[in-house]
Structure formats: structure tokens, C-alpha cells
Amino acid sequence: MEIQLWREILNPYELAVEELKVKFNHNIKEHRERGLYSPIEQVLGRVKTVTSIIEKATKKNIPLDRIEEEIEDIAGIRLICQFVEDIYAIADMIKERDDMQVKSVKDYIANRKESGYQSYHMIVMYKIQTLNGPKTIPVEIQIRTLAMNFWATIEHSLQYKYRENMPEYIKDSLSGAATAVIVLDKEMSAVRSEIMDAQNSFRIKANVVASILNTMQNLYKVANKRELVKIQDEFYRIYEQDDLEQLTRFEKEIDLIAEGYKVQGIKHALN
Ligand code: 0O2
């Protein structure tokens, strides 16, 4: 197939990946801005390379003119999370969305692959707009924990290196590592609520402090120096006490002062 034709075929998949990366990253941002825990930790996306598409088509006896109908992971999104529980929360969230329809699901966590591979796969149908009008295409969404992703990334590169001839001792150590991933994810799940609480209060505090500093910066342009020094001293005093409630109260107070000067800033959540 000519390169121009491949470009035409792959274009819609590139658009879908770009759009979905923006949407899922926005989902993380929305959670954090509201001070909520985000089940999605990181978003990755890729369009399968032409070589990899041809390899898969050859392996599965798919004629090149049937690629679009038969290969469902040309567009791929990977959602990485911290805990196994998050995987199912994300899957539920995806099922609820009306900008994509779930076509099929493969739960390689409940049914681990023989290789030791664990991940939750969804094929969703997603509509994009092209110069020729709307087009609905499949996108594979892989959802997995950081530990599962670490294992899959290493195993994938070893698979690539050894192809069908992976030495037994490497298979054994991968299998041992896969078991370690399960144990690690279980241990993490057991302390999930404590970890979530710690991360959340750290993020909330960071957001409040960022907002205070932003407002103080805006006040610098308009408020009188004596008032500014007073505000600054008060901020340091409260900051040193490490009391979130007091910091939040102080944030509201200087917001009111800034509002008086009409210089209230837009708040940005920190990641
Ligand atoms: P790439 O390079 O990631 O795109 P099949 O591909 O025939 O095994 P199918 O029906 O296409 O299976 O879908 P499945 O089983 O959901 O797997 C699709 C993708 O999941 C794979 O894409 C891999 O990304 C990942 N995957 C599946 N099994 C394994 C595994 O044992 N180890 C690792 N590391 N990844 C796996 P591609 O096209 O194989 O590769």
C-alpha cells in the first residue's frame, strides 16, 4: 500500500487518540480542581505503526483491505492508575459516557493471561469529524495499575527481542515478577484509603497555597505596601502552623480583599 494511502487510513485514528488524550487528561484535572481523588493517574496514547499493523494482519491472516474492519487497536489509549479498584471505577466511568460506546471488554485481571499479563481492555466506538464527514472508529482502551504497566512494558520489550524464542529462565523470572505484581497491588489496595487521604490533603493544601500566592501577587499591583506586609506576615504565621482549616479561612479572607480591588485571580489546581 502506498504511503499516502496509509496516511489517509491512519489520520482519523490519530485524531481520535489526540481527542481522547485531551478528554481523559481533563478528567484528571477536573477531579483535582474539585479536591477529589482522580482514579486516572496518567494518560498515554498511540497510533499503531504501519509495521506493527502489517505484522498483526499477517499473523491473523487479515487481508490489507480488511484492516480497518478487523484490527481494533489501531488507536490505543492507556489509562494508568494507582490501585486495582481504580481500574473498575474508570471502566464504569467510561460505560457512562455518551461520547463513546463500549463494544467489548476483556478483563485480563480476573482472567490473567498465561504470560502473566494483567490489564483491563475495552474496545469503544468513537465518532470523529473528518473532511469527508463523521466517522466512527474503534479505539482500544487499556486500563492498568502502575505495577501492571511496569511488568507489561518490560515483558513487551523482551517479547520483541526474543520473538517466539524467549529462554525458559526469562519466562520463569517474568512469571515470578507477575506474581510479585499481584502481591504488590494487593498490599497497596490494603492501605489505599490511607494513601488516598495523604495524597488528597497534600494536594488540597498545595492548591490553597498556590491560590493564596496567586492572589497576593495580584494584590502587589494595587494594594498599599503596609497592607501587603500585614497580609504577608499573616500568611507566614498561618503557613507555619500547618493547619489546613486556617489556611482555607485565610484564602477566603484575601479573596475578599482582592475582590475589593477587583483583582481576584483564576484558580489553578496543581497536579
Ligand atoms: P502493541 O505493540 O502493544 O500494539 P492479540 O493481539 O491477538 O494477542 P487481540 O485480540 O488483538 O490479541 O487483543 P488483546 O488480547 O486485547 O491484546 C491487544 C494488546 O494488549 C496487545 O497489542 C498488547 O498491547 C497487549 N497485550 C496483550 N497480551 C499481552 C501480553 O501477554 N504481554 C504484553 N506485554 N502485552 C500484551 P499488540 O498488537 O500485541 O501490541
Coordinates of C-alpha atoms and ligand atoms in Angstrom, one line a residue:
M1 CA 0.0 0.0 0.0
E2 CA 1.3 3.5 -0.8
I3 CA 2.4 5.7 2.0
Q4 CA -0.2 8.4 1.0
L5 CA -3.0 5.7 1.4
W6 CA -1.6 4.7 4.9
R7 CA -1.7 8.4 5.8
E8 CA -5.3 8.6 4.9
I9 CA -6.2 5.5 6.8
L10 CA -4.3 6.5 9.9
N11 CA -5.5 10.1 10.0
P12 CA -8.8 9.5 11.8
Y13 CA -7.1 7.3 14.4
E14 CA -4.6 10.0 15.1
L15 CA -7.4 12.5 15.7
A16 CA -9.2 10.0 17.9
V17 CA -6.1 9.5 20.1
E18 CA -5.4 13.2 20.4
E19 CA -9.0 14.0 21.3
L20 CA -9.2 11.2 23.9
K21 CA -5.9 12.1 25.5
V22 CA -7.3 15.7 25.9
K23 CA -10.6 14.4 27.4
F24 CA -9.0 12.0 29.8
N25 CA -6.4 14.5 31.0
H26 CA -9.2 17.0 31.5
N27 CA -11.0 14.4 33.6
I28 CA -7.9 14.2 35.9
K29 CA -7.8 18.0 36.1
E30 CA -11.5 18.3 36.9
H31 CA -11.1 15.8 39.8
R32 CA -8.1 17.6 41.2
E33 CA -9.6 21.1 40.9
R34 CA -12.6 19.9 42.9
G35 CA -10.2 18.4 45.5
L36 CA -11.3 14.9 44.6
Y37 CA -9.1 11.8 44.1
S38 CA -8.6 11.1 40.4
P39 CA -8.8 7.3 39.6
I40 CA -6.8 8.1 36.4
E41 CA -3.2 8.8 37.3
Q42 CA -1.7 9.1 33.8
V43 CA -2.9 9.1 30.2
L44 CA -0.9 7.7 27.3
G45 CA -1.9 7.2 23.7
R46 CA -0.5 5.9 20.4
V47 CA -1.5 5.0 16.9
K48 CA -0.1 1.6 15.9
T49 CA 2.8 1.8 13.5
V50 CA 2.4 0.6 9.9
T51 CA 4.9 -2.2 10.5
S52 CA 3.0 -3.3 13.6
I53 CA -0.3 -3.2 11.7
I54 CA 1.1 -5.3 8.8
E55 CA 2.7 -7.8 11.3
K56 CA -0.7 -8.2 13.1
A57 CA -2.6 -8.6 9.8
T58 CA -0.1 -11.2 8.6
K59 CA -0.3 -13.1 11.9
K60 CA -4.1 -13.1 11.8
N61 CA -4.5 -13.7 8.1
I62 CA -6.3 -10.4 7.6
P63 CA -6.2 -9.1 4.0
L64 CA -4.8 -5.5 3.8
D65 CA -8.2 -4.2 2.5
R66 CA -9.9 -5.5 5.7
I67 CA -7.5 -3.9 8.2
E68 CA -9.9 -1.2 9.3
E69 CA -12.7 -3.7 9.9
E70 CA -10.6 -6.4 11.6
I71 CA -7.9 -4.6 13.6
E72 CA -9.5 -2.8 16.6
D73 CA -6.4 -1.5 18.3
I74 CA -5.0 0.9 15.6
A75 CA -5.9 3.7 18.0
G76 CA -4.9 2.9 21.6
I77 CA -5.3 4.8 24.8
R78 CA -3.7 3.6 28.0
L79 CA -5.0 4.8 31.4
I80 CA -2.7 4.1 34.3
C81 CA -3.9 4.2 37.8
Q82 CA -2.6 3.5 41.3
F83 CA -4.9 0.8 42.6
V84 CA -6.8 -2.1 41.1
E85 CA -10.1 -0.6 42.4
D86 CA -9.5 2.4 40.3
I87 CA -9.5 0.3 37.1
Y88 CA -13.1 -0.7 37.7
A89 CA -14.1 2.8 38.7
I90 CA -12.6 4.1 35.4
A91 CA -14.3 1.3 33.4
D92 CA -17.7 2.3 35.0
M93 CA -17.0 5.9 34.2
I94 CA -16.3 5.0 30.5
K95 CA -19.5 3.0 30.3
E96 CA -21.5 6.0 31.5
R97 CA -20.0 8.4 28.8
D98 CA -22.1 9.2 25.8
D99 CA -19.3 10.3 23.5
M100 CA -18.1 6.6 23.2
Q101 CA -19.9 3.3 23.2
V102 CA -18.4 0.2 24.6
K103 CA -18.2 -2.6 22.0
S104 CA -16.4 -5.3 24.0
V105 CA -14.4 -5.9 27.2
K106 CA -11.6 -8.2 28.1
D107 CA -10.7 -8.5 31.7
Y108 CA -7.2 -9.8 31.9
I109 CA -7.2 -9.1 35.7
A110 CA -10.0 -11.5 36.6
N111 CA -8.6 -13.8 33.8
R112 CA -4.8 -13.3 33.8
K113 CA -3.1 -14.3 30.5
E114 CA -0.8 -17.3 30.5
S115 CA 2.2 -14.9 30.1
G116 CA 1.3 -13.2 33.4
Y117 CA -0.2 -10.2 31.6
Q118 CA -2.8 -8.2 33.5
S119 CA -4.8 -5.3 32.2
Y120 CA -8.4 -4.4 31.5
H121 CA -9.2 -3.8 27.9
M122 CA -12.2 -2.1 26.4
I123 CA -13.0 -1.5 22.7
V124 CA -15.0 1.6 22.4
M125 CA -16.6 3.1 19.3
Y126 CA -15.7 6.8 19.0
K127 CA -17.0 9.3 16.5
I128 CA -14.6 11.8 14.9
Q129 CA -15.2 14.5 12.3
T130 CA -13.2 14.3 9.1
L131 CA -13.2 16.3 5.8
N132 CA -15.5 13.6 4.5
G133 CA -17.9 13.9 7.3
P134 CA -18.3 11.9 10.6
K135 CA -16.6 8.6 11.0
T136 CA -17.0 6.1 13.9
I137 CA -13.9 4.1 14.6
P138 CA -12.8 1.6 17.3
V139 CA -10.3 2.6 20.0
E140 CA -8.7 0.2 22.4
I141 CA -8.6 1.5 25.9
Q142 CA -6.2 -0.4 28.2
I143 CA -6.6 0.3 31.9
R144 CA -4.0 -1.0 34.3
T145 CA -2.1 -0.1 37.5
L146 CA 1.4 1.3 37.6
A147 CA 2.7 -2.1 38.7
M148 CA 0.9 -3.9 35.9
N149 CA 2.2 -1.4 33.4
F150 CA 5.8 -1.7 34.6
W151 CA 5.5 -5.5 34.1
A152 CA 3.8 -5.3 30.7
T153 CA 6.4 -2.7 29.4
I154 CA 9.3 -4.9 30.3
E155 CA 7.7 -8.1 29.0
H156 CA 6.7 -6.4 25.8
S157 CA 10.3 -5.3 25.1
L158 CA 11.5 -8.8 25.9
Q159 CA 8.9 -10.3 23.6
Y160 CA 10.1 -8.0 20.9
K161 CA 13.7 -9.1 21.5
Y162 CA 13.2 -12.8 21.6
R163 CA 10.1 -13.2 19.4
E164 CA 9.0 -16.8 19.7
N165 CA 12.2 -17.9 21.4
M166 CA 12.1 -16.5 24.8
P167 CA 14.5 -18.5 27.0
E168 CA 12.9 -20.5 29.8
Y169 CA 14.8 -18.8 32.6
I170 CA 13.4 -15.4 31.4
K171 CA 9.9 -16.8 31.2
D172 CA 10.3 -18.1 34.8
S173 CA 11.5 -14.7 36.1
L174 CA 8.7 -12.9 34.3
S175 CA 6.2 -15.3 35.8
G176 CA 7.7 -14.7 39.3
A177 CA 7.6 -10.9 38.7
A178 CA 3.9 -11.2 37.6
T179 CA 3.1 -12.9 40.9
A180 CA 5.0 -10.1 42.7
V181 CA 2.9 -7.5 40.8
I182 CA -0.3 -9.2 42.2
V183 CA 1.1 -9.2 45.7
L184 CA 2.2 -5.5 45.4
D185 CA -1.2 -4.4 44.1
K186 CA -3.0 -6.3 46.9
E187 CA -0.8 -4.7 49.5
M188 CA -1.4 -1.3 48.0
S189 CA -5.1 -1.8 48.0
A190 CA -5.0 -2.7 51.7
V191 CA -3.6 0.8 52.5
R192 CA -5.5 2.5 49.7
S193 CA -7.6 4.8 51.9
E194 CA -4.6 6.0 54.0
I195 CA -2.6 6.7 50.8
M196 CA -5.5 8.5 49.2
D197 CA -6.1 10.6 52.3
A198 CA -2.4 11.6 52.5
Q199 CA -2.2 12.4 48.8
N200 CA -5.5 14.3 48.9
S201 CA -4.7 16.5 51.8
F202 CA -1.3 17.3 50.3
R203 CA -2.9 18.3 47.0
I204 CA -5.6 20.4 48.7
K205 CA -3.0 22.2 50.8
A206 CA -0.9 22.8 47.7
N207 CA -3.9 24.2 45.8
V208 CA -4.8 26.5 48.7
V209 CA -1.3 27.8 49.0
A210 CA -1.0 28.3 45.2
S211 CA -4.3 30.2 45.2
I212 CA -3.1 32.5 48.1
L213 CA 0.2 33.2 46.4
N214 CA -1.6 34.0 43.2
T215 CA -4.0 36.4 44.9
M216 CA -1.1 38.0 46.8
Q217 CA 0.8 38.5 43.5
N218 CA -2.3 40.3 42.1
L219 CA -2.6 42.4 45.2
Y220 CA 1.0 43.6 44.8
K221 CA -0.1 45.6 41.7
V222 CA -2.8 47.5 43.5
A223 CA -2.8 47.3 47.3
N224 CA -0.8 49.7 49.5
K225 CA 2.5 48.4 50.9
R226 CA 1.6 48.5 54.6
E227 CA -1.5 46.3 53.9
L228 CA 0.6 43.9 51.8
V229 CA 3.2 43.4 54.5
K230 CA 0.5 42.7 57.0
I231 CA -1.1 40.1 54.7
Q232 CA 2.3 38.6 54.0
D233 CA 3.2 38.3 57.7
E234 CA -0.2 36.8 58.5
F235 CA 0.3 34.2 55.7
Y236 CA 3.7 33.1 57.0
R237 CA 2.3 32.8 60.5
I238 CA -0.6 30.6 59.4
Y239 CA 1.6 28.6 57.0
E240 CA 4.0 27.7 59.8
Q241 CA 1.1 26.3 61.8
D242 CA 0.4 23.8 59.1
D243 CA -3.4 24.0 59.7
L244 CA -5.4 23.5 56.6
E245 CA -8.6 24.9 58.1
Q246 CA -6.8 28.2 59.0
L247 CA -5.2 28.4 55.5
T248 CA -8.6 27.9 53.8
R249 CA -10.1 30.7 56.0
F250 CA -7.1 33.0 55.1
E251 CA -7.6 32.2 51.4
K252 CA -11.2 33.3 51.7
E253 CA -10.2 36.5 53.5
I254 CA -7.6 37.6 51.0
D255 CA -10.0 36.6 48.2
L256 CA -12.4 39.2 49.6
I257 CA -9.7 41.8 49.8
A258 CA -8.7 41.1 46.2
E259 CA -12.4 41.3 45.2
G260 CA -12.5 44.8 46.7
Y261 CA -9.6 45.8 44.5
K262 CA -11.2 43.8 41.6
V263 CA -8.0 41.7 41.1
Q264 CA -9.2 38.3 42.0
G265 CA -7.2 35.6 40.0
I266 CA -8.4 32.4 38.4
K267 CA -7.5 29.4 40.5
H268 CA -5.3 26.7 39.1
A269 CA -5.2 23.2 40.5
L270 CA -1.8 21.7 40.9
N271 CA -1.1 18.2 39.7
Ligands
0O2_1 P1 1.2 -3.4 20.6 O1 2.5 -3.3 20.1 O2 1.0 -3.1 22.1 O3 0.2 -2.7 19.8 P2 -3.7 -10.4 20.2 O4 -3.0 -9.1 19.8 O5 -4.0 -11.3 19.1 O6 -2.9 -11.1 21.3 P3 -6.2 -9.1 20.5 O7 -7.4 -9.9 20.3 O8 -5.8 -8.2 19.4 O9 -5.0 -10.1 20.9 O10 -6.4 -8.2 21.7 P4 -5.8 -8.3 23.2 O11 -5.6 -9.7 23.7 O12 -6.8 -7.5 24.0 O13 -4.3 -7.6 23.1 C1 -4.1 -6.4 22.5 C2 -3.0 -5.7 23.1 O14 -2.9 -6.0 24.5 C3 -1.6 -6.0 22.6 O15 -1.4 -5.4 21.4 C4 -0.7 -5.6 23.7 O16 -0.6 -4.2 23.7 C5 -1.5 -6.0 24.9 N1 -1.1 -7.4 25.3 C6 -1.9 -8.5 25.1 N2 -1.3 -9.6 25.6 C7 -0.1 -9.1 26.1 C8 1.0 -9.8 26.8 O17 1.0 -11.0 27.0 N3 2.1 -9.0 27.2 C9 2.1 -7.7 26.9 N4 3.2 -7.0 27.3 N5 1.1 -7.0 26.3 C10 0.0 -7.8 25.9 P5 -0.3 -5.9 20.3 O18 -0.9 -5.6 19.0 O19 0.1 -7.3 20.6 O20 0.9 -5.0 20.5

